[in-house]
Tab-separated table of C-alpha atoms and ligand atoms in Angstrom:
chain	number	residue	atom	x	y	z
A	123	UNK	CA	-33.999	49.387	-21.377
A	124	UNK	CA	-31.037	47.177	-20.860
A	125	UNK	CA	-31.092	43.647	-22.244
A	126	UNK	CA	-28.992	41.620	-19.901
A	127	UNK	CA	-28.148	38.203	-21.328
A	128	UNK	CA	-29.820	35.380	-19.405
A	129	UNK	CA	-27.251	33.832	-17.078
A	130	UNK	CA	-26.371	30.273	-18.024
A	131	UNK	CA	-26.920	27.902	-15.181
A	132	UNK	CA	-23.826	26.083	-14.085
A	133	UNK	CA	-23.427	22.788	-12.312
A	134	UNK	CA	-20.585	21.576	-10.167
A	135	UNK	CA	-18.691	18.266	-10.057
A	136	UNK	CA	-16.278	17.332	-7.298
A	137	UNK	CA	-12.613	17.056	-8.208
A	138	UNK	CA	-10.685	14.077	-6.758
A	139	UNK	CA	-9.381	16.414	-4.026
A	140	UNK	CA	-12.894	17.497	-3.035
A	141	UNK	CA	-14.109	13.931	-3.089
A	142	UNK	CA	-11.226	12.803	-0.914
A	143	UNK	CA	-11.893	15.561	1.631
A	144	UNK	CA	-15.469	14.370	1.985
A	145	UNK	CA	-14.394	10.757	2.298
A	146	UNK	CA	-11.988	11.608	5.080
A	147	UNK	CA	-14.648	13.611	6.897
A	148	UNK	CA	-17.347	10.956	6.577
A	149	UNK	CA	-14.932	8.294	7.778
A	150	UNK	CA	-15.145	9.931	11.220
A	151	UNK	CA	-18.872	9.218	11.522
A	152	UNK	CA	-20.212	6.391	13.665
A	153	UNK	CA	-21.957	4.859	10.676
A	154	UNK	CA	-18.676	4.569	8.709
A	155	UNK	CA	-18.089	1.008	7.646
A	156	UNK	CA	-14.346	0.395	7.446
A	157	UNK	CA	-14.828	-2.594	5.177
A	158	UNK	CA	-17.005	-0.956	2.523
A	159	UNK	CA	-15.240	2.356	3.103
A	160	UNK	CA	-18.491	4.251	3.103
A	161	UNK	CA	-21.429	5.424	5.161
A	162	UNK	CA	-24.951	4.512	4.150
A	163	UNK	CA	-26.651	7.148	2.021
A	164	UNK	CA	-29.563	7.207	4.457
A	165	UNK	CA	-27.301	8.159	7.375
A	166	UNK	CA	-25.485	10.746	5.275
A	167	UNK	CA	-28.823	12.137	4.237
A	168	UNK	CA	-29.849	12.534	7.876
A	169	UNK	CA	-26.548	14.192	8.580
A	170	UNK	CA	-26.477	16.630	5.665
A	171	UNK	CA	-30.152	17.163	4.917
A	172	UNK	CA	-29.483	16.246	1.251
A	173	UNK	CA	-31.545	13.572	-0.464
A	174	UNK	CA	-29.978	10.151	-1.056
A	175	UNK	CA	-30.442	10.716	-4.801
A	176	UNK	CA	-28.452	13.965	-4.663
A	177	UNK	CA	-25.784	12.328	-2.514
A	178	UNK	CA	-25.270	9.514	-4.968
A	179	UNK	CA	-24.962	12.069	-7.779
A	180	UNK	CA	-22.302	13.938	-5.809
A	181	UNK	CA	-20.382	10.718	-5.113
A	182	UNK	CA	-20.583	9.456	-8.697
A	183	UNK	CA	-18.891	12.648	-9.959
A	184	UNK	CA	-20.501	12.149	-13.358
A	185	UNK	CA	-23.522	14.453	-13.390
A	186	UNK	CA	-23.316	17.987	-12.078
A	187	UNK	CA	-25.153	19.283	-9.027
A	188	UNK	CA	-25.921	22.750	-7.803
A	189	UNK	CA	-22.896	24.396	-6.224
A	190	UNK	CA	-25.002	25.138	-3.142
A	191	UNK	CA	-25.452	21.392	-2.708
A	192	UNK	CA	-21.700	20.918	-2.439
A	193	UNK	CA	-21.406	23.852	-0.051
A	194	UNK	CA	-24.103	22.360	2.129
A	195	UNK	CA	-22.446	18.940	2.082
A	196	UNK	CA	-19.087	20.421	3.038
A	197	UNK	CA	-20.569	22.668	5.724
A	198	UNK	CA	-22.249	19.698	7.362
A	199	UNK	CA	-18.722	18.469	8.136
A	200	UNK	CA	-17.325	21.889	9.032
A	201	UNK	CA	-15.337	21.895	5.809
A	202	UNK	CA	-14.866	24.881	3.549
A	203	UNK	CA	-15.512	24.225	-0.099
A	204	UNK	CA	-12.640	25.827	-1.967
A	205	UNK	CA	-11.835	26.277	-5.632
A	206	UNK	CA	-9.744	23.107	-5.880
A	207	UNK	CA	-12.616	20.976	-4.666
A	208	UNK	CA	-14.962	21.333	-7.634
A	209	UNK	CA	-15.312	22.375	-11.275
A	210	UNK	CA	-18.204	24.364	-12.716
A	211	UNK	CA	-19.743	23.558	-16.089
A	212	UNK	CA	-22.524	25.367	-17.976
A	213	UNK	CA	-25.629	23.297	-18.492
A	214	UNK	CA	-25.675	23.657	-22.265
A	215	UNK	CA	-26.994	20.223	-22.866
A	216	UNK	CA	-29.419	18.423	-20.619
A	217	UNK	CA	-27.739	15.149	-21.567
A	218	UNK	CA	-24.887	16.279	-19.392
A	219	UNK	CA	-26.959	15.413	-16.382
A	220	UNK	CA	-27.672	11.963	-17.716
A	221	UNK	CA	-24.534	10.943	-19.550
A	222	UNK	CA	-21.846	12.399	-17.366
A	223	UNK	CA	-19.142	14.851	-18.304
A	224	UNK	CA	-18.134	15.289	-21.927
A	225	UNK	CA	-14.503	14.970	-23.018
A	226	UNK	CA	-14.080	18.722	-22.664
A	227	UNK	CA	-15.478	18.606	-19.154
A	228	UNK	CA	-13.217	15.749	-18.183
A	229	UNK	CA	-10.322	17.773	-19.477
A	230	UNK	CA	-11.410	20.755	-17.382
A	231	UNK	CA	-11.797	18.536	-14.350
A	232	UNK	CA	-8.302	17.235	-14.818
A	233	UNK	CA	-6.761	20.638	-15.385
A	234	UNK	CA	-8.809	22.501	-12.782
A	235	UNK	CA	-5.671	22.374	-10.784
A	236	UNK	CA	-2.330	21.407	-12.284
A	237	UNK	CA	-2.305	18.411	-10.013
A	238	UNK	CA	-5.549	16.719	-10.956
A	239	UNK	CA	-5.754	13.464	-12.840
A	240	UNK	CA	-8.323	12.872	-15.566
A	241	UNK	CA	-11.193	10.700	-14.328
A	242	UNK	CA	-11.736	7.638	-16.515
A	243	UNK	CA	-15.069	5.949	-16.485
A	244	UNK	CA	-13.794	2.791	-18.192
A	245	UNK	CA	-10.171	2.140	-17.350
A	246	UNK	CA	-8.541	-0.916	-18.869
A	247	UNK	CA	-7.569	-3.099	-15.936
A	248	UNK	CA	-5.372	-6.173	-15.760
A	249	UNK	CA	-5.382	-7.421	-12.189
A	250	UNK	CA	-2.947	-10.312	-12.744
A	251	UNK	CA	-2.555	-12.210	-9.451
A	252	UNK	CA	-3.997	-9.452	-7.258
A	253	UNK	CA	-5.843	-10.908	-4.252
A	254	UNK	CA	-9.548	-10.495	-3.623
A	255	UNK	CA	-9.631	-7.831	-0.929
A	256	UNK	CA	-13.365	-7.717	-0.303
A	257	UNK	CA	-12.715	-8.446	3.404
A	258	UNK	CA	-10.413	-5.438	3.628
A	259	UNK	CA	-10.774	-3.347	6.750
A	260	UNK	CA	-9.180	-0.307	8.380
A	261	UNK	CA	-6.347	1.728	6.860
A	262	UNK	CA	-8.324	4.947	6.522
A	263	UNK	CA	-5.321	7.111	7.352
A	264	UNK	CA	-2.912	5.176	5.145
A	265	UNK	CA	-5.295	5.240	2.184
A	266	UNK	CA	-5.812	8.981	2.602
A	267	UNK	CA	-2.058	9.610	2.659
A	268	UNK	CA	-1.446	7.370	-0.318
A	269	UNK	CA	-4.232	8.958	-2.348
A	270	UNK	CA	-2.882	12.363	-1.537
A	271	UNK	CA	0.546	11.306	-2.839
A	272	UNK	CA	-0.888	9.805	-6.003
A	273	UNK	CA	-3.687	12.232	-6.896
A	274	UNK	CA	-2.602	15.567	-5.465
A	275	UNK	CA	1.150	15.299	-5.349
A	276	UNK	CA	1.249	13.277	-8.577
A	277	UNK	CA	4.001	11.012	-7.285
A	278	UNK	CA	5.634	8.869	-9.937
A	279	UNK	CA	6.632	6.140	-7.504
A	280	UNK	CA	4.974	5.214	-4.224
A	281	UNK	CA	6.547	2.362	-2.260
A	282	UNK	CA	4.885	0.393	0.521
A	283	UNK	CA	7.346	-1.497	2.620
A	284	UNK	CA	7.243	-3.580	5.770
A	285	UNK	CA	7.592	-7.041	7.207
A	286	UNK	CA	5.851	-9.994	5.540
A	287	UNK	CA	2.162	-10.309	6.408
A	288	UNK	CA	1.730	-6.709	7.541
A	289	UNK	CA	-0.680	-6.046	4.678
A	290	UNK	CA	1.312	-4.375	1.886
A	291	UNK	CA	-0.222	-6.371	-0.946
A	292	UNK	CA	-3.738	-5.854	0.330
A	293	UNK	CA	-3.198	-2.156	0.862
A	294	UNK	CA	-1.729	-1.712	-2.632
A	295	UNK	CA	-4.639	-3.627	-4.113
A	296	UNK	CA	-7.290	-1.697	-2.193
A	297	UNK	CA	-5.599	1.542	-3.158
A	298	UNK	CA	-5.547	0.622	-6.850
A	299	UNK	CA	-9.197	-0.389	-6.723
A	300	UNK	CA	-10.038	3.020	-5.337
A	301	UNK	CA	-7.811	4.831	-7.828
A	302	UNK	CA	-8.700	2.937	-10.976
A	303	UNK	CA	-11.197	5.539	-12.202
A	304	UNK	CA	-8.426	8.109	-12.166
A	305	UNK	CA	-6.272	6.232	-14.644
A	306	UNK	CA	-6.627	5.133	-18.240
A	307	UNK	CA	-5.054	1.750	-17.543
A	308	UNK	CA	-4.251	-0.231	-14.413
A	309	UNK	CA	-1.823	-3.156	-14.480
A	310	UNK	CA	-1.069	-5.204	-11.341
A	311	UNK	CA	1.868	-7.626	-11.386
A	312	UNK	CA	3.816	-9.585	-8.805
A	313	UNK	CA	7.547	-9.956	-9.347
A	314	UNK	CA	7.844	-12.926	-7.018
A	315	UNK	CA	8.464	-16.188	-8.863
A	316	UNK	CA	5.589	-18.588	-8.232
A	317	UNK	CA	7.792	-21.319	-6.764
A	318	UNK	CA	11.088	-20.858	-4.980
A	319	UNK	CA	12.801	-22.879	-7.654
A	320	UNK	CA	11.394	-20.719	-10.431
A	321	UNK	CA	13.583	-18.127	-12.049
A	322	UNK	CA	12.718	-14.469	-11.912
A	323	UNK	CA	10.742	-13.618	-15.000
A	324	UNK	CA	13.225	-12.385	-17.641
A	325	UNK	CA	13.193	-8.613	-17.835
A	326	UNK	CA	12.467	-8.490	-21.534
A	327	UNK	CA	9.384	-10.711	-21.139
A	328	UNK	CA	8.243	-8.571	-18.247
A	329	UNK	CA	8.482	-5.505	-20.507
A	330	UNK	CA	6.564	-7.278	-23.301
A	331	UNK	CA	3.787	-8.101	-20.849
A	332	UNK	CA	3.551	-4.502	-19.656
A	333	UNK	CA	3.558	-3.163	-23.206
A	334	UNK	CA	0.860	-5.596	-24.231
A	335	UNK	CA	-1.426	-4.305	-21.503
A	336	UNK	CA	-0.465	-0.654	-21.444
A	337	UNK	CA	-0.444	0.183	-25.141
A	338	UNK	CA	-3.830	1.580	-26.169
A	339	UNK	CA	-3.864	-0.496	-29.374
A	340	UNK	CA	-1.841	-3.511	-30.488
A	341	UNK	CA	1.201	-2.262	-32.373
A	342	UNK	CA	2.254	-3.610	-35.745
A	343	UNK	CA	5.923	-3.432	-34.797
A	344	UNK	CA	7.299	-4.152	-31.360
A	345	UNK	CA	10.865	-3.045	-30.582
A	346	UNK	CA	13.228	-5.961	-30.291
A	347	UNK	CA	15.814	-4.513	-27.980
A	348	UNK	CA	15.273	-3.981	-24.271
A	349	UNK	CA	16.170	-0.320	-24.599
A	350	UNK	CA	13.635	0.081	-27.418
A	351	UNK	CA	10.955	-1.531	-25.250
A	352	UNK	CA	11.782	0.731	-22.308
A	353	UNK	CA	11.542	3.777	-24.574
A	354	UNK	CA	8.182	2.661	-25.873
A	355	UNK	CA	6.954	2.021	-22.351
A	356	UNK	CA	8.087	5.452	-21.185
A	357	UNK	CA	6.239	6.979	-24.171
A	358	UNK	CA	3.034	5.235	-23.085
A	359	UNK	CA	3.468	6.298	-19.460
A	360	UNK	CA	4.021	9.850	-20.691
A	361	UNK	CA	1.078	9.955	-23.063
A	362	UNK	CA	-1.617	8.583	-20.745
A	363	UNK	CA	-1.988	8.172	-17.003
A	364	UNK	CA	-1.340	4.522	-16.196
A	365	UNK	CA	-1.262	2.935	-12.770
A	366	UNK	CA	1.267	0.171	-12.475
A	367	UNK	CA	1.364	-1.931	-9.309
A	368	UNK	CA	4.475	-4.051	-8.841
A	369	UNK	CA	4.155	-6.363	-5.856
A	370	UNK	CA	7.069	-8.072	-4.057
A	371	UNK	CA	9.890	-6.094	-5.537
A	372	UNK	CA	12.202	-7.451	-2.835
A	373	UNK	CA	12.513	-10.342	-5.307
A	374	UNK	CA	14.702	-8.145	-7.491
A	375	UNK	CA	16.654	-6.277	-4.838
A	376	UNK	CA	20.282	-7.134	-4.153
A	377	UNK	CA	19.650	-6.572	-0.417
A	378	UNK	CA	17.346	-9.552	-0.250
A	379	UNK	CA	19.768	-11.972	-1.752
A	380	UNK	CA	23.148	-10.723	-0.583
A	381	UNK	CA	23.614	-13.042	2.339
A	382	UNK	CA	21.433	-15.641	1.149
A	383	UNK	CA	21.946	-19.256	1.514
A	384	UNK	CA	18.226	-19.265	2.215
A	385	UNK	CA	17.288	-17.988	-1.191
A	386	UNK	CA	19.913	-19.534	-3.409
A	387	UNK	CA	17.581	-19.458	-6.342
A	388	UNK	CA	17.896	-15.712	-6.298
A	389	UNK	CA	21.663	-15.836	-6.325
A	390	UNK	CA	22.261	-18.494	-8.861
A	391	UNK	CA	19.856	-17.872	-11.663
A	392	UNK	CA	21.446	-17.374	-15.046
A	393	UNK	CA	19.342	-14.314	-15.692
A	394	UNK	CA	20.841	-12.654	-18.646
A	395	UNK	CA	18.336	-11.757	-21.272
A	396	UNK	CA	20.088	-8.641	-22.503
A	397	UNK	CA	23.709	-9.222	-21.681
A	398	UNK	CA	23.379	-7.620	-18.236
A	399	UNK	CA	22.267	-8.947	-14.892
A	400	UNK	CA	18.475	-8.998	-15.080
A	401	UNK	CA	18.183	-7.942	-11.450
A	402	UNK	CA	20.187	-4.870	-12.193
A	403	UNK	CA	18.040	-4.201	-15.239
A	404	UNK	CA	14.889	-4.313	-13.122
A	405	UNK	CA	16.339	-2.055	-10.442
A	406	UNK	CA	17.622	0.414	-13.002
A	407	UNK	CA	14.252	0.383	-14.731
A	408	UNK	CA	12.451	1.172	-11.460
A	409	UNK	CA	14.888	3.957	-10.761
A	410	UNK	CA	14.146	5.413	-14.219
A	411	UNK	CA	10.429	5.232	-13.541
A	412	UNK	CA	10.975	7.341	-10.441
A	413	UNK	CA	13.068	9.911	-12.223
A	414	UNK	CA	11.740	10.002	-15.793
A	415	UNK	CA	9.094	12.464	-16.999
A	416	UNK	CA	5.691	10.842	-17.268
A	417	UNK	CA	2.156	11.223	-15.971
A	418	UNK	CA	1.769	7.709	-14.572
A	419	UNK	CA	2.176	6.242	-11.127
A	420	UNK	CA	3.999	3.093	-10.057
A	421	UNK	CA	3.060	1.546	-6.726
A	422	UNK	CA	5.677	-0.838	-5.344
A	423	UNK	CA	5.462	-3.217	-2.425
A	424	UNK	CA	8.526	-4.679	-0.800
A	425	UNK	CA	9.782	-6.231	2.415
A	426	UNK	CA	12.849	-4.040	2.007
A	427	UNK	CA	12.784	-0.406	1.095
A	428	UNK	CA	15.009	-0.097	-1.986
A	429	UNK	CA	18.156	1.871	-1.253
A	430	UNK	CA	17.583	4.358	-4.077
A	431	UNK	CA	14.163	5.106	-2.614
A	432	UNK	CA	15.553	5.643	0.873
A	433	UNK	CA	17.547	8.543	-0.428
A	434	UNK	CA	15.020	9.925	-2.899
A	435	UNK	CA	11.768	9.445	-0.983
A	436	UNK	CA	10.244	12.798	-0.225
A	437	UNK	CA	13.162	14.817	-1.589
A	438	UNK	CA	11.755	15.480	-5.066
A	439	UNK	CA	8.161	15.117	-3.941
A	440	UNK	CA	7.720	12.622	-6.780
A	441	UNK	CA	8.674	9.475	-4.923
A	442	UNK	CA	7.295	8.554	-1.534
A	443	UNK	CA	7.600	5.551	0.745
A	444	UNK	CA	5.213	4.347	3.422
A	445	UNK	CA	6.390	2.114	6.218
A	446	UNK	CA	3.174	0.077	6.499
A	447	UNK	CA	2.096	-0.281	10.126
A	448	UNK	CA	0.063	-3.163	11.504
A	449	UNK	CA	-3.702	-2.966	11.839
A	450	UNK	CA	-5.249	-1.388	14.942
A	451	UNK	CA	-6.811	-3.529	17.708
A	452	UNK	CA	-10.282	-2.438	16.499
A	453	UNK	CA	-9.561	-3.565	12.953
A	454	UNK	CA	-8.075	-6.873	14.055
A	455	UNK	CA	-11.046	-7.455	16.318
A	456	UNK	CA	-13.374	-6.761	13.421
A	457	UNK	CA	-11.340	-9.035	11.144
A	458	UNK	CA	-11.115	-11.978	13.550
A	459	UNK	CA	-14.761	-11.764	14.503
A	460	UNK	CA	-15.632	-12.539	10.891
A	461	UNK	CA	-13.731	-15.825	11.342
A	462	UNK	CA	-15.033	-17.081	14.658
A	463	UNK	CA	-16.293	-16.310	18.104
A	464	UNK	CA	-13.761	-14.843	20.541
A	465	UNK	CA	-13.975	-13.918	24.200
A	466	UNK	CA	-11.663	-11.418	25.816
A	467	UNK	CA	-11.609	-7.997	27.413
A	468	UNK	CA	-10.552	-4.881	25.495
A	469	UNK	CA	-7.250	-5.082	27.383
A	470	UNK	CA	-6.775	-8.670	26.132
A	471	UNK	CA	-7.381	-7.594	22.537
A	472	UNK	CA	-4.980	-4.727	22.994
A	473	UNK	CA	-2.292	-7.006	24.430
A	474	UNK	CA	-2.773	-9.638	21.737
A	475	UNK	CA	-2.574	-7.172	18.875
A	476	UNK	CA	0.413	-5.264	20.183
A	477	UNK	CA	2.323	-8.488	20.920
A	478	UNK	CA	2.202	-9.308	17.186
A	479	UNK	CA	2.475	-5.684	15.982
A	480	UNK	CA	-1.003	-5.808	14.455
A	481	UNK	CA	0.328	-8.104	11.721
A	482	UNK	CA	-2.924	-9.355	10.144
A	483	UNK	CA	-1.441	-12.483	8.615
A	484	UNK	CA	0.123	-13.626	11.883
A	485	UNK	CA	-2.905	-12.605	13.933
A	486	UNK	CA	-5.020	-14.637	11.514
A	487	UNK	CA	-2.891	-17.713	12.351
A	488	UNK	CA	-3.035	-16.876	16.052
A	489	UNK	CA	-6.804	-16.440	15.844
A	490	UNK	CA	-7.049	-19.893	14.291
A	491	UNK	CA	-4.968	-21.307	17.117
A	492	UNK	CA	-7.147	-19.600	19.737
A	493	UNK	CA	-10.239	-21.055	18.106
A	494	UNK	CA	-8.872	-24.568	17.879
A	495	UNK	CA	-7.027	-24.958	21.175
A	496	UNK	CA	-8.444	-22.318	23.525
A	497	UNK	CA	-12.144	-22.385	22.683
A	498	UNK	CA	-11.948	-18.822	21.377
A	499	UNK	CA	-10.705	-17.426	24.704
A	500	UNK	CA	-8.046	-14.773	24.185
A	501	UNK	CA	-7.610	-14.565	27.937
A	502	UNK	CA	-6.757	-18.282	28.147
A	503	UNK	CA	-4.323	-17.949	25.247
A	504	UNK	CA	-2.556	-15.012	26.867
A	505	UNK	CA	-2.384	-16.816	30.209
A	506	UNK	CA	-0.138	-19.511	28.809
A	507	UNK	CA	3.401	-19.333	27.513
A	508	UNK	CA	3.234	-20.453	23.922
A	509	UNK	CA	2.846	-17.530	21.574
A	510	UNK	CA	4.860	-18.767	18.608
A	511	UNK	CA	4.074	-21.965	16.769
A	512	UNK	CA	5.033	-23.600	13.501
A	513	UNK	CA	3.073	-21.491	11.068
A	514	UNK	CA	4.227	-18.213	12.579
A	515	UNK	CA	7.789	-19.455	13.071
A	516	UNK	CA	8.060	-20.384	9.421
A	517	UNK	CA	6.988	-16.949	8.312
A	518	UNK	CA	9.396	-15.135	10.625
A	519	UNK	CA	12.273	-17.562	10.106
A	520	UNK	CA	11.987	-17.129	6.385
A	521	UNK	CA	12.616	-13.423	6.872
A	522	UNK	CA	15.320	-13.742	9.503
A	523	UNK	CA	17.294	-16.409	7.678
A	524	UNK	CA	18.111	-14.166	4.742
A	525	UNK	CA	19.523	-11.397	6.911
A	526	UNK	CA	23.293	-10.907	7.023
A	527	UNK	CA	24.910	-12.079	10.247
A	528	UNK	CA	25.695	-8.518	11.340
A	529	UNK	CA	21.984	-7.665	11.202
A	530	UNK	CA	21.082	-10.721	13.215
A	531	UNK	CA	23.722	-9.812	15.792
A	532	UNK	CA	22.350	-6.293	16.197
A	533	UNK	CA	18.841	-7.681	16.486
A	534	UNK	CA	19.936	-10.121	19.170
A	535	UNK	CA	21.304	-7.225	21.210
A	536	UNK	CA	18.199	-5.095	20.649
A	537	UNK	CA	15.931	-7.994	21.590
A	538	UNK	CA	17.276	-7.827	25.141
A	539	UNK	CA	16.240	-4.166	25.533
A	540	UNK	CA	12.855	-2.914	26.639
A	541	UNK	CA	13.613	0.756	26.068
A	542	UNK	CA	15.169	2.442	23.011
A	543	UNK	CA	18.906	1.824	23.041
A	544	UNK	CA	21.137	4.827	22.299
A	545	UNK	CA	23.466	4.234	19.381
A	546	UNK	CA	26.516	4.800	21.606
A	547	UNK	CA	25.383	1.927	23.889
A	548	UNK	CA	24.818	-0.334	20.933
A	549	UNK	CA	28.316	0.503	19.740
A	550	UNK	CA	29.768	-0.518	23.095
A	551	UNK	CA	27.918	-3.855	22.903
A	552	UNK	CA	29.388	-4.462	19.456
A	553	UNK	CA	32.758	-2.748	19.666
A	554	UNK	CA	34.305	-5.277	17.286
A	555	UNK	CA	32.104	-3.995	14.436
A	556	UNK	CA	33.610	-1.064	12.535
A	557	UNK	CA	31.452	2.078	12.851
A	558	UNK	CA	30.701	2.238	9.156
A	559	UNK	CA	29.488	-1.355	9.246
A	560	UNK	CA	27.294	-0.641	12.224
A	561	UNK	CA	25.672	2.353	10.512
A	562	UNK	CA	25.115	0.284	7.383
A	563	UNK	CA	23.524	-2.431	9.485
A	564	UNK	CA	21.187	0.009	11.195
A	565	UNK	CA	20.182	1.516	7.849
A	566	UNK	CA	19.434	-1.963	6.642
A	567	UNK	CA	17.252	-2.687	9.704
A	568	UNK	CA	15.362	0.551	9.094
A	569	UNK	CA	14.844	-0.302	5.441
A	570	UNK	CA	13.151	-3.512	6.576
A	571	UNK	CA	10.933	-1.679	9.041
A	572	UNK	CA	12.253	-3.862	11.855
A	573	UNK	CA	13.140	-1.043	14.223
A	574	UNK	CA	11.212	1.955	15.388
A	575	UNK	CA	12.521	5.316	16.615
A	576	UNK	CA	15.124	7.552	15.067
A	577	UNK	CA	18.758	7.263	14.036
A	578	UNK	CA	20.211	7.946	17.480
A	579	UNK	CA	18.140	5.400	19.433
A	580	UNK	CA	16.919	2.003	18.396
A	581	UNK	CA	14.063	-0.167	19.500
A	582	UNK	CA	13.260	-3.474	17.890
A	583	UNK	CA	9.566	-3.729	17.037
A	584	UNK	CA	7.628	-6.034	19.376
A	585	UNK	CA	6.921	-8.893	16.966
A	586	UNK	CA	10.564	-9.635	16.104
A	587	UNK	CA	11.691	-8.832	19.626
A	588	UNK	CA	9.216	-11.289	21.138
A	589	UNK	CA	10.129	-13.890	18.564
A	590	UNK	CA	13.898	-13.613	19.052
A	591	UNK	CA	13.476	-13.679	22.839
A	592	UNK	CA	11.301	-16.784	22.635
A	593	UNK	CA	13.721	-18.528	20.303
A	594	UNK	CA	16.705	-17.808	22.496
A	595	UNK	CA	14.814	-19.158	25.543
A	596	UNK	CA	13.556	-22.300	23.884
A	597	UNK	CA	15.954	-25.090	23.146
A	598	UNK	CA	13.124	-27.561	22.774
A	599	UNK	CA	11.151	-28.030	19.572
A	600	UNK	CA	8.078	-25.836	19.055
A	601	UNK	CA	5.119	-27.246	20.972
A	602	UNK	CA	2.476	-27.262	18.294
A	603	UNK	CA	2.527	-27.685	14.627
A	604	UNK	CA	-0.742	-26.496	13.228
A	605	UNK	CA	0.122	-26.424	9.537
A	606	UNK	CA	-2.794	-27.650	7.565
B	737	ADP	N1	-6.543	-4.312	5.600
B	737	ADP	C1	-6.756	-5.617	5.794
B	737	ADP	N2	-7.979	-6.051	6.144
B	737	ADP	C2	-8.198	-7.362	6.375
B	737	ADP	N3	-7.248	-8.315	6.246
B	737	ADP	C3	-6.019	-7.924	5.872
B	737	ADP	C4	-5.709	-6.578	5.616
B	737	ADP	N4	-4.418	-6.505	5.263
B	737	ADP	C5	-3.948	-7.761	5.282
B	737	ADP	N5	-4.896	-8.619	5.648
B	737	ADP	C6	-4.744	-10.078	5.842
B	737	ADP	O1	-3.367	-10.350	6.033
B	737	ADP	C7	-2.872	-11.211	5.007
B	737	ADP	C8	-1.504	-10.747	4.584
B	737	ADP	O2	-1.605	-9.497	3.934
B	737	ADP	P1	-0.657	-9.149	2.710
B	737	ADP	O3	-1.137	-7.863	2.136
B	737	ADP	O4	-0.556	-10.307	1.779
B	737	ADP	O5	0.720	-8.943	3.467
B	737	ADP	P2	2.139	-8.574	2.866
B	737	ADP	O6	1.957	-8.231	1.423
B	737	ADP	O7	2.613	-7.402	3.670
B	737	ADP	O8	3.002	-9.778	3.088
B	737	ADP	C9	-3.919	-11.174	3.896
B	737	ADP	O9	-3.972	-12.398	3.227
B	737	ADP	C10	-5.195	-10.886	4.648
B	737	ADP	O10	-5.749	-12.086	5.129
B	738	MG	MG1	2.693	-9.242	-0.226
């Protein structure tokens, strides 16, 4: 008589990859709420045939469920559950089902595939000046791409760049909220000085602040030199997965201050805290973060894509950059409808949103204007001439003013074109500009996400194009000032 050992029952927990696959699939359902980024459990239950209790256990990724449950969930969305999507654990202790995975299990979850990050149930978070993004909507595709870069590809640096108001800060914040459980510590900081007249925060103080929040315990001795602090910081980033969000890094980029009468405070600050230009120290530090060995991730937002990232993004697979697009007409419609009552056809919404490139900040101002002066009628707003007014002008001017003259000249030419302009034609318009200068100028426009299309043809994005055209037409002062 053979005595086969009783088989130990095993339970499964979704890995971050498996969880993300399900999220992407459920986001296609009608009941998906873009603001809460979820479907109701009741609807999912109808869809999958699983109980709401089981579904919440699957989503929580703390207690195990039967592997067949995961298979059923995946099959309901025509997905195949593969080995990277889950980890199996023996049920040796019933407390597992109540208290979540043990340390050993968490380790297995994180090493199930070389690319997984350890889930942390209680990350230490310092949100700094991060905005409240509870009204966040849309961005399903962008969030999926970004999470794939951070969780699966284990990128060390992920940069979000684009024009002011397009939603970089909100996207970075939403992303970090969704990723916080995957990191031991999350620190969110803005590098923009509070007031224009304020100096950039000295690099050494910036490092002290990071160390204070990233070190697991207060240290008895803190290195005094900048290089010592950087070494200590790199050790922390190597030893535990930290998520560092640095907002507004254009504040430290030479590109943003090169031409800049408009931002003299950037040019003139006596910023030497370690004998070297503090801007350079910041930039060099960021470059090191992208290249150094560590298991952490740094998310950057910037109006200008840093030059070192332009050349490294994608090449090593460890740094990536996203040119943040505007929101879709559906998302803008959803967003504005939370702020007032609007009337307009779908075509009106479409026209309104594409005119301003889906820029949520600007469309928020425009929505305000439509409420106050056009009784909420988008049609009436579109039927009149005035599309740019003080609040919007200020925002765009602020960004145009700091551009070198050569960039402004190229933009003026592009603003007259409705179709992509071949580079050779642009060259003939600007034959007094040396070729190298022209190429540099185009690269600079691309790094600011002001043009679409590829290197051989250029098209200015609608928002700036419409603005420049309006400005060149109008010699009279702007008709409304609605600054409050
Ligand atoms: N995904 C979004 N959902 C709803 N509102 C958004 C979203 N993204 C941006 N906004 C709105 O647009 C404004 C500007 O966004 P922000 O992220 O600060 O832009 P940026 O950092 O690119 O200058 C926010 O204050 C918010 O009102
Ligand atoms: Mg911002």
